[in-house]
Short mmCIF file of C-alpha atoms and ligand atoms in Angstrom, two decimals:
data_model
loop_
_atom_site.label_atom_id
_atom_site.label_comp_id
_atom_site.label_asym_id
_atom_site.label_seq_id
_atom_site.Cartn_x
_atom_site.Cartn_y
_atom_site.Cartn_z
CA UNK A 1 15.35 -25.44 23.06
CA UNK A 2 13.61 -23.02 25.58
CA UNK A 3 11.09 -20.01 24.14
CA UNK A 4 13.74 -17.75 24.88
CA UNK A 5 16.58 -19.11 22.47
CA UNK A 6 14.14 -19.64 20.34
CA UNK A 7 12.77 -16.31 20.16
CA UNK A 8 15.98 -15.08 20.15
CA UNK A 9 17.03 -17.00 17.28
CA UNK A 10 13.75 -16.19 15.29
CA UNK A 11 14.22 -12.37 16.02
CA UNK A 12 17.91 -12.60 14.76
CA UNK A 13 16.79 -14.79 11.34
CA UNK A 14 14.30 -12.03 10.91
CA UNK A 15 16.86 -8.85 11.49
CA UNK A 16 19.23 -10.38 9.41
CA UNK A 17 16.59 -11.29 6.58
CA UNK A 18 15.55 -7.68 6.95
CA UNK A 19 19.09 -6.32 6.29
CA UNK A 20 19.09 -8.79 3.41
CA UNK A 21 15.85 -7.05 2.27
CA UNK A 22 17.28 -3.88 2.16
CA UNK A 23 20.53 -4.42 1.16
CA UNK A 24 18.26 -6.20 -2.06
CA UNK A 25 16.47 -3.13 -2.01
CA UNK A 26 19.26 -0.85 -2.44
CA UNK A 27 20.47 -2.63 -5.35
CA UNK A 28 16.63 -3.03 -6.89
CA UNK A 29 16.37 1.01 -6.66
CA UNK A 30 19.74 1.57 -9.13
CA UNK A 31 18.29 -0.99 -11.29
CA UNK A 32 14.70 0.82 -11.53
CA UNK A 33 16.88 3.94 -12.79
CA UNK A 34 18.76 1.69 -15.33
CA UNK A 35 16.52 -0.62 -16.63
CA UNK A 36 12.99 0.46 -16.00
CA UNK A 37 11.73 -2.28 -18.36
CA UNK A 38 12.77 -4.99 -16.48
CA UNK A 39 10.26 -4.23 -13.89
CA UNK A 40 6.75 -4.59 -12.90
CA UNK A 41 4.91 -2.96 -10.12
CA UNK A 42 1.34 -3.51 -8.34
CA UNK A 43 0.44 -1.71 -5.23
CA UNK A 44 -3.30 -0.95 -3.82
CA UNK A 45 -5.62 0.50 -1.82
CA UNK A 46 -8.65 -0.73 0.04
CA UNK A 47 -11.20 1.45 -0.83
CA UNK A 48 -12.55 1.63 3.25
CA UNK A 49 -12.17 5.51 3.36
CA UNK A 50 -10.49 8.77 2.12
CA UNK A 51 -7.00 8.98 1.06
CA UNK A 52 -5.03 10.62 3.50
CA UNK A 53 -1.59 12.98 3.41
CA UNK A 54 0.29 9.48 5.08
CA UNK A 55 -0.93 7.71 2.05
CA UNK A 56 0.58 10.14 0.15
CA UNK A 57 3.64 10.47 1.13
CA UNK A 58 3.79 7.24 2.99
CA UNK A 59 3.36 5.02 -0.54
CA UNK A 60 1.70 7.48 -3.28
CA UNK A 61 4.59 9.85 -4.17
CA UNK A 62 6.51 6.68 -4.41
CA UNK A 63 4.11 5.03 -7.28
CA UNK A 64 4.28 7.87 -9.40
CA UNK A 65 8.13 8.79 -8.76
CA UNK A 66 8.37 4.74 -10.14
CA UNK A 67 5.56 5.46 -12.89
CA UNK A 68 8.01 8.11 -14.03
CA UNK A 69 10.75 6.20 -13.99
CA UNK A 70 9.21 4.10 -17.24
CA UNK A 71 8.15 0.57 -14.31
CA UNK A 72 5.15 -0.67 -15.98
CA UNK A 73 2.47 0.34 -12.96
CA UNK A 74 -0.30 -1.72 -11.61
CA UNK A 75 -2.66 -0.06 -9.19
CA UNK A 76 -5.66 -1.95 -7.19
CA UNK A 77 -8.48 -0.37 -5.67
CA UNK A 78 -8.64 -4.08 -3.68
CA UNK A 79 -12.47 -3.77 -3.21
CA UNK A 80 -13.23 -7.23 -1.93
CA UNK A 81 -10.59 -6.80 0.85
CA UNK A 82 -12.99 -4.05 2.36
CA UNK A 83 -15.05 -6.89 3.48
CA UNK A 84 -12.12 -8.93 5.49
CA UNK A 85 -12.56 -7.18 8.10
CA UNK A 86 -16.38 -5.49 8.09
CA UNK A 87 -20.14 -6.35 7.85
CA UNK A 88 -21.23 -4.03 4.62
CA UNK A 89 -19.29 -2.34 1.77
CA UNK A 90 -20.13 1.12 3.05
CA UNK A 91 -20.42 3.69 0.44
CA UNK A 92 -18.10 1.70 -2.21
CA UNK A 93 -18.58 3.20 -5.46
CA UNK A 94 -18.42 6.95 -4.04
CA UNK A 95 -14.78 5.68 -2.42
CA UNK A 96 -13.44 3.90 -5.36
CA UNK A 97 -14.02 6.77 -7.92
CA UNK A 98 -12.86 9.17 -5.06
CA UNK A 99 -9.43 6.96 -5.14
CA UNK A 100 -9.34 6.98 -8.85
CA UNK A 101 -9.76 10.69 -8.98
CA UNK A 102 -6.81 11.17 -6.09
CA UNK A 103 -5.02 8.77 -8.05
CA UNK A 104 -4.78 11.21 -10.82
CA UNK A 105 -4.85 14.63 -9.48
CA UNK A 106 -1.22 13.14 -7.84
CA UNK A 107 0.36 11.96 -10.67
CA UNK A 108 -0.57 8.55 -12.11
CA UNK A 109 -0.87 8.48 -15.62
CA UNK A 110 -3.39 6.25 -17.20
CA UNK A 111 -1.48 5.98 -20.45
CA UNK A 112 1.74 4.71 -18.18
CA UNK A 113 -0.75 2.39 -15.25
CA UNK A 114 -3.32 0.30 -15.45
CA UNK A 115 -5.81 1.14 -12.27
CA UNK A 116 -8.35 -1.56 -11.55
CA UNK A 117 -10.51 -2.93 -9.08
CA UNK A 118 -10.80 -6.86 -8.29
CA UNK A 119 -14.61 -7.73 -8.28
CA UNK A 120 -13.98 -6.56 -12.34
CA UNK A 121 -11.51 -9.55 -13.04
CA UNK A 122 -12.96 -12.93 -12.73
CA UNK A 123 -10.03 -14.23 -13.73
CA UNK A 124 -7.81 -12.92 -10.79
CA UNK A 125 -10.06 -14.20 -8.20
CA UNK A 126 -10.07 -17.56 -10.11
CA UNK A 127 -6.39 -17.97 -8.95
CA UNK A 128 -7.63 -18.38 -5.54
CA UNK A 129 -9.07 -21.94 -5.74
CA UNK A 130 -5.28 -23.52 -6.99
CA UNK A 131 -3.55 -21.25 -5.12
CA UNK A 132 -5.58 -21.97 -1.47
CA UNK A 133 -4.58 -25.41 -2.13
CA UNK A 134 -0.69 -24.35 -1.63
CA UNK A 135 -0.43 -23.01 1.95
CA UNK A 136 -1.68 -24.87 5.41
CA UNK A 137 -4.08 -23.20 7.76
CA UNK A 138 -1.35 -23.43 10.48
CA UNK A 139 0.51 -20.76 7.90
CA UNK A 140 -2.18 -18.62 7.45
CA UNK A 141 -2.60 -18.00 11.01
CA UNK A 142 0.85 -17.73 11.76
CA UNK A 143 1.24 -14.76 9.34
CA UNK A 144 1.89 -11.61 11.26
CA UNK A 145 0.14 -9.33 9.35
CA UNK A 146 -2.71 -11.31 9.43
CA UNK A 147 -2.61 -11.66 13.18
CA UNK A 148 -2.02 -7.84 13.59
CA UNK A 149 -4.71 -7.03 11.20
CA UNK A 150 -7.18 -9.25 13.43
CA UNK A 151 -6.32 -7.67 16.70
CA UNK A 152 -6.70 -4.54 15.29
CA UNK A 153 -10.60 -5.55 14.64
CA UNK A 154 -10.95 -5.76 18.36
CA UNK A 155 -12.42 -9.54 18.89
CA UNK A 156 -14.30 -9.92 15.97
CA UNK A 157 -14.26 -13.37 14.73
CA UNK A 158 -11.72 -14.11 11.63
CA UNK A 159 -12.99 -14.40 8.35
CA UNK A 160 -12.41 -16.87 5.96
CA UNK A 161 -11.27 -14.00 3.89
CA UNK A 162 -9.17 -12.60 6.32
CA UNK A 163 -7.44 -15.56 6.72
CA UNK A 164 -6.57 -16.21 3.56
CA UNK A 165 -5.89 -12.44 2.57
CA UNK A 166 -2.24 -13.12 1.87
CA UNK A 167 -3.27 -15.38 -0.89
CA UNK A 168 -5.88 -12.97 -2.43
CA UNK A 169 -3.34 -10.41 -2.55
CA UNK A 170 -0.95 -13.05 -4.00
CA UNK A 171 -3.39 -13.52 -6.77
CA UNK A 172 -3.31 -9.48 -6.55
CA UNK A 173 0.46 -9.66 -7.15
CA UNK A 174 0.77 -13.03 -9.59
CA UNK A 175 -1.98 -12.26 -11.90
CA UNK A 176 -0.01 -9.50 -13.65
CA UNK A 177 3.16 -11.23 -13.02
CA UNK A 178 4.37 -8.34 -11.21
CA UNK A 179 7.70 -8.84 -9.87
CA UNK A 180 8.25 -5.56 -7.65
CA UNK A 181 6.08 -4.60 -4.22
CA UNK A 182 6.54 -1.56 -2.60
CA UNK A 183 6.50 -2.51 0.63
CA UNK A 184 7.08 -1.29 4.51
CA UNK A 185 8.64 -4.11 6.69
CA UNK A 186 5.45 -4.79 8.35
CA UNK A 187 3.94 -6.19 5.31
CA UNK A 188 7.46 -8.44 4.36
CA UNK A 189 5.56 -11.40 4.87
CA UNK A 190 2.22 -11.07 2.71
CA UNK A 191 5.17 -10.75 0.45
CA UNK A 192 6.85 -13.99 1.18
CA UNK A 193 3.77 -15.74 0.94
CA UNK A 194 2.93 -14.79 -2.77
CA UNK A 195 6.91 -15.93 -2.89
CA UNK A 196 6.05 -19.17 -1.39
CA UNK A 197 2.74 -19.81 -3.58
CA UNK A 198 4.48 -18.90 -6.60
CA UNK A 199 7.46 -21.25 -6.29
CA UNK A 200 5.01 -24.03 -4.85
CA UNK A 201 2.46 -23.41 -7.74
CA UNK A 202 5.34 -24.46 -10.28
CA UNK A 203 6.98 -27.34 -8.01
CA UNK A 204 3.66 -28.95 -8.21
CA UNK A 205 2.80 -28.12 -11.54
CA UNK A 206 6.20 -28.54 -13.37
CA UNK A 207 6.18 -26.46 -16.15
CA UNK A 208 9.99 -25.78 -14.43
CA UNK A 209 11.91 -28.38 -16.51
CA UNK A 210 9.37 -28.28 -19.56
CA UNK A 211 12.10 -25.79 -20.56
CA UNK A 212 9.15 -23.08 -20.77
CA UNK A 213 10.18 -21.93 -17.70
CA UNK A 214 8.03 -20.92 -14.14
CA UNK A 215 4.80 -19.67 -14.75
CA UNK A 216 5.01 -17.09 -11.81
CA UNK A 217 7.84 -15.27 -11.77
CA UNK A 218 8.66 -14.54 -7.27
CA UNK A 219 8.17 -10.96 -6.64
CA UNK A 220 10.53 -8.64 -4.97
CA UNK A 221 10.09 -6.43 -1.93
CA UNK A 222 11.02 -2.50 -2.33
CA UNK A 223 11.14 -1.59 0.78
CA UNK A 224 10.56 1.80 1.72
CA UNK A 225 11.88 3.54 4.86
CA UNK A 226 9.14 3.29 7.52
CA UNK A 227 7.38 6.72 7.34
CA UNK A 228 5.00 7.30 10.04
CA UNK A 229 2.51 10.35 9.71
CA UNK A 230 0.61 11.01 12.76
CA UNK A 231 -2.86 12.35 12.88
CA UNK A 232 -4.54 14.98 14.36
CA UNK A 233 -4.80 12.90 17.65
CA UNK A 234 -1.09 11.79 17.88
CA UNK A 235 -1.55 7.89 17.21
CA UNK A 236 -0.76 6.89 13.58
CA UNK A 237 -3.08 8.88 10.69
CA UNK A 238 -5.46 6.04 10.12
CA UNK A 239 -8.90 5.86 7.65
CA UNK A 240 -10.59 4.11 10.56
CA UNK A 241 -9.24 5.89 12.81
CA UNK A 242 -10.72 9.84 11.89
CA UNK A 243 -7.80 10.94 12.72
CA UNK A 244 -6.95 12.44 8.91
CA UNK A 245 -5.87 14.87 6.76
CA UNK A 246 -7.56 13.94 3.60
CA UNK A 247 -5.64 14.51 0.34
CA UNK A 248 -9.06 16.26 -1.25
CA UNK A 249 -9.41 18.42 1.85
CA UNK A 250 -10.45 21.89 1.11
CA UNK A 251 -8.07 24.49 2.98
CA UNK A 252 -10.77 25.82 5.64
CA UNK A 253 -11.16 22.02 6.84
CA UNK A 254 -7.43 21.36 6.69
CA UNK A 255 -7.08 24.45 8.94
CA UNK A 256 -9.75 23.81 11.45
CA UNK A 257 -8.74 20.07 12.00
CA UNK A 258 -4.90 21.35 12.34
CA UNK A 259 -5.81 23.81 14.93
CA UNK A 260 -7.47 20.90 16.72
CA UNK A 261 -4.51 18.77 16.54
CA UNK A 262 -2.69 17.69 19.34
CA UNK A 263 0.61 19.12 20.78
CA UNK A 264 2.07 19.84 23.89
CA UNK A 265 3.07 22.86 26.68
CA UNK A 266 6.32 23.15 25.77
CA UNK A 267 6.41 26.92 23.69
CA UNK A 268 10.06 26.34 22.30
CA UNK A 269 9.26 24.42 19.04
CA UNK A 270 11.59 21.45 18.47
CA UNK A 271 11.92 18.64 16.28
CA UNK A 272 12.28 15.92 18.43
CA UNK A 273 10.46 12.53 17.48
CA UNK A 274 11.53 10.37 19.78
CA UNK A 275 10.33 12.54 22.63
CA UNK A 276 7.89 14.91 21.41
CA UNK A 277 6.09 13.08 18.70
CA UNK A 278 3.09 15.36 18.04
CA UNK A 279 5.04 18.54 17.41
CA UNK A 280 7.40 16.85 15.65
CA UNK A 281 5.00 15.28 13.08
CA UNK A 282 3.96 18.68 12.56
CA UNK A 283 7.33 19.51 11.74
CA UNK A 284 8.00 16.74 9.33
CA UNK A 285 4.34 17.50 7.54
CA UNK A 286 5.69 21.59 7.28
CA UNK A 287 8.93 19.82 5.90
CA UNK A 288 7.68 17.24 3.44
CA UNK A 289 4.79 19.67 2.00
CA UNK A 290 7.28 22.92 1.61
CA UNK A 291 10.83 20.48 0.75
CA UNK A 292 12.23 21.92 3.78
CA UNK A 293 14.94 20.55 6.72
CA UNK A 294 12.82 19.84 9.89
CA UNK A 295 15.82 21.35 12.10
CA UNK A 296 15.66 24.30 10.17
CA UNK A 297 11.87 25.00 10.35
CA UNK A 298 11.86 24.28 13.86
CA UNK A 299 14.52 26.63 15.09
CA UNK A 300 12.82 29.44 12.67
CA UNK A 301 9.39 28.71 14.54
CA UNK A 302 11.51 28.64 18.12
CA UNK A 303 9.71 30.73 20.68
CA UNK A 304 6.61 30.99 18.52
CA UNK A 305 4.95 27.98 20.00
CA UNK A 306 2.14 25.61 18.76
CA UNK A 307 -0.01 28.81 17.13
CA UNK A 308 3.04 29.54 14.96
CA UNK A 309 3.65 25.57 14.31
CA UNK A 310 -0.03 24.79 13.28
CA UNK A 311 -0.29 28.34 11.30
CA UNK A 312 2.92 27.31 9.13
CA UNK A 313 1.79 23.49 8.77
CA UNK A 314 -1.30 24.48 7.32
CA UNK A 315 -0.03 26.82 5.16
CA UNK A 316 2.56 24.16 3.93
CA UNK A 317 -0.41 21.91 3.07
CA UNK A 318 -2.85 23.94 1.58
CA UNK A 319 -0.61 24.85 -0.40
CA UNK A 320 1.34 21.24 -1.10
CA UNK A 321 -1.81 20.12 -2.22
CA UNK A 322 -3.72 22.91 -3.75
CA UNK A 323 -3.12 21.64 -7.42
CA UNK A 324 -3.79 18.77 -6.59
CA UNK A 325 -7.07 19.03 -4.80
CA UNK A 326 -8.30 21.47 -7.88
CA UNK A 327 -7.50 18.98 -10.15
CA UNK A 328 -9.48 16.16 -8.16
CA UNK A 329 -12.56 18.41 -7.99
CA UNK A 330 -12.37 18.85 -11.62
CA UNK A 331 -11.95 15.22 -11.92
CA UNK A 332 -14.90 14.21 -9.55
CA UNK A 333 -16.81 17.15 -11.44
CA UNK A 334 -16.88 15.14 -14.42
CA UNK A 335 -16.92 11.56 -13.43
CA UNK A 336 -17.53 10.36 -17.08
CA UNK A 337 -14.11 10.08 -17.86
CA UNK A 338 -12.74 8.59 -14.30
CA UNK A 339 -15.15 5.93 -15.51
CA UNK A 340 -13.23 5.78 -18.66
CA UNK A 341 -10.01 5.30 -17.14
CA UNK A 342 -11.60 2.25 -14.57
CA UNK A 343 -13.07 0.71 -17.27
CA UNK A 344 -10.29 1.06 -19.83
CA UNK A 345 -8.15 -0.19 -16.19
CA UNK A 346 -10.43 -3.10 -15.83
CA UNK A 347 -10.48 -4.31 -19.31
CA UNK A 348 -6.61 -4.17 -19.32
CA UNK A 349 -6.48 -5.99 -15.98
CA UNK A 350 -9.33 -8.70 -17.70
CA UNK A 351 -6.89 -9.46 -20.45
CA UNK A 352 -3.85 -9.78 -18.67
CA UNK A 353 -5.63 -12.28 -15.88
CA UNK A 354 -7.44 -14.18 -18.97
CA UNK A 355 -4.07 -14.85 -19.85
CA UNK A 356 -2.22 -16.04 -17.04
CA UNK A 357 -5.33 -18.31 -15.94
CA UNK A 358 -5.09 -20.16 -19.70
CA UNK A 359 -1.40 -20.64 -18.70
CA UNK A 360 -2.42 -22.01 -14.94
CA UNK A 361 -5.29 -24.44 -17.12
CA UNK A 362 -2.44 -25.63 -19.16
CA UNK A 363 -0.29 -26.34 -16.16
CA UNK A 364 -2.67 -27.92 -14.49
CA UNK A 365 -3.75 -30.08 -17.43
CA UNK A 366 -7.53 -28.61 -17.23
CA UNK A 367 -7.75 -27.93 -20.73
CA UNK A 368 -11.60 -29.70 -22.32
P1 ATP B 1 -7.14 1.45 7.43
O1 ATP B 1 -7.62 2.33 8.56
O2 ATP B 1 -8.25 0.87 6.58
O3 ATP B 1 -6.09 0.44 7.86
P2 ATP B 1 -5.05 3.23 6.63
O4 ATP B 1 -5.36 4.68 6.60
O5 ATP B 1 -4.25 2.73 7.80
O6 ATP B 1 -6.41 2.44 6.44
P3 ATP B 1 -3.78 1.49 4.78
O7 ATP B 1 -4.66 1.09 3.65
O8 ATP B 1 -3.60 0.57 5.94
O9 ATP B 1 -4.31 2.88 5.29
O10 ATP B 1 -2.35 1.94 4.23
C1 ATP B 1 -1.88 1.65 2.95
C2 ATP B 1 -0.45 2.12 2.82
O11 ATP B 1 -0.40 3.55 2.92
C3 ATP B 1 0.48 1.65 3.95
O12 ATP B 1 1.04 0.42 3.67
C4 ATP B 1 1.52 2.75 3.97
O13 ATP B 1 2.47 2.56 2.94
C5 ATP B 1 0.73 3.98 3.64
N1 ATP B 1 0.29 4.68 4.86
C6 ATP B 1 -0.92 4.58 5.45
N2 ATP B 1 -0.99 5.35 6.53
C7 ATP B 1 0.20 5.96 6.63
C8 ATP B 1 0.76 6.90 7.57
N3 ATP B 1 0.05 7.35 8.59
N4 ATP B 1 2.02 7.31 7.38
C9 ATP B 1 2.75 6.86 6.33
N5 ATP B 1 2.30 5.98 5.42
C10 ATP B 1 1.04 5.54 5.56
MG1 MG B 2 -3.87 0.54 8.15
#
């Protein structure tokens, strides 16, 4: 077969298991309204940098619209994947409380989700040893995300924990036996991977026909529509990048860095993605912050040009997120009880992986 059939063939497989994704999706979303209980989520965060308004309504607003819903919540400040990629931890423990505190001010509940960091849980990071022993190097390096999370490092050499990231973050997802991801279609295939090491684990390890069933139940994808905020430089609103709108922003900074932002010449304000991304984005911020149409708040701005634009985006936001950034300074104000809630998170997340790892001993037969 030449390359071309068979990247032609390989792109086709991988539309049509996308469709399949969504169409499984779709069907996963009426469920979450019907039987909440059935479900269980984890999502995360490396703690490299501030929250941003993408992360918020690229993947936030979605965790707490499900924590609402009644889905059992899972969320991971993934602290040892800040060093996949990186020489130092940077400032760690001011970031992960920072996250915790944005966590809250938008929404999760600590009495609904359990919010925890992995260099707390032994027992999670145990998983790694059986579950490295599942997957090939030749798989690991095939991974897309993996290779697109490599490039994006700009020649460094690969880790041994960037490598094998996808079966961290399997641990991540199998620990808690979570059986939902919220995922964007980049990141389908970290998810097939903690598919693959789950099924594997029990092939190997048979507890399958001991009529107790798998141990690892294989998680679903939810996958969200791509959302793409830019930042204030027109590429995609990045941490690394400095490129943000933090979510704990004060309104003077939110202001300044939106006047800064790029646009273009053209005065007539449109909302136009395709061909004028950075007014556009604008646009869609305004929209998402105030619950407005895009069309609509771009033919009211019309003639006014970019001044009008970046005046009524930063309105939008300020005041979006005004209750929310109060809240987080009273949070951060008072970091006893954000302590509370990571340690309360922790021991939770302790319990649960205690748990599951006496259940991977027993299938293993490494009980003394
Ligand atoms: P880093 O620079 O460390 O890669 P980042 O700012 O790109 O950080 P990620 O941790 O890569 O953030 O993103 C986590 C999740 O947040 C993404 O999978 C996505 O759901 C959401 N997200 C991040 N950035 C955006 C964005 N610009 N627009 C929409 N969603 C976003
Ligand atoms: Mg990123």
């Amino acid at each position: 077969m030449s390359d071309n059939v068979e990247e032609t063939l390989e792109s086709s497989t991988s539309q049509e298991s996308l469709r399949a994704s969504q169409s499984r999706s779709e069907k996963i979303e009426a469920d979450l309204v019907a039987n909440p209980g059935n479900w269980r989520v984890l999502t995360g965060d490396r703690p490299t940098g501030e929250l941003h308004i993408g992360h918020f309504f690229g993947s936030l607003a979605n965790r707490v619209r499900l924590q609402n819903l009644g889905v059992e919540t899972w969320v991971l400040s993934a602290d040892y994947q800040v060093i996949t990629d990186r020489d130092g931890v940077g400032p760690i423990r001011e970031r992960v409380y920072s996250a915790v505190a944005n966590y809250l001010a938008c929404g999760i509940d600590p009495a609904k989700a359990t919010i925890f960091t992995h260099s707390a849980v032994p027992a999670l990071n145990q998983l790694l040893l059986p579950f490295l022993s599942l997957v090939t190097d030749s798989e690991l390096r095939r991974n897309p995300t993996v290779k697109a999370e490599w490039e994006a490092t700009g020649g460094r050499p690969l880790s041994g924990l960037l490598l094998t990231y996808p079966v961290h973050q399997a641990a991540d997802i199998l620990f808690c036996k979570a059986n939902l991801v919220p995922v964007g279609k980049d990141q389908l295939p970290h998810l097939e991977q903690a598919r693959v090491v789950a099924r594997r684990f029990d092939e190997r390890y048979g507890r399958v026909d001991s009529g107790s069933g798998p141990v690892f139940p294989q998680p679903e994808a939810l996958l969200s529509e791509a959302m793409n905020i830019l930042g204030t430089d027109g590429a995609k609103m990045s941490k690394s990048r400095g490129n943000t709108i933090e979510i704990g922003m004060d309104a003077d900074t939110t202001a300044k860095l939106i006047k800064k932002a790029v646009t273009d010449s053209d005065r007539n304000i449109t909302f136009d993605p395709e061909n004028r991304p950075e007014v556009s984005n604008l646009v869609f911020i305004t929209a998402l912050c105030s619950g407005r149409d895009p069309q609509e708040i771009a033919t009211e701005i019309g003639d006014g040009g970019s001044g009008q634009l970046k005046k009524l985006a930063t309105e939008a936001i300020n005041e979006r997120f005004a209750s929310i950034r109060a809240t987080r300074a009273e949070l951060l104000a008072a970091p006893e009880y954000l302590e509370e809630v990571l340690h309360a998170g922790n021991a939770r997340a302790n319990e649960v992986a205690e748990a599951t790892l006496a259940e991977v001993r027993a299938a293993m037969q490494m009980l003394y």
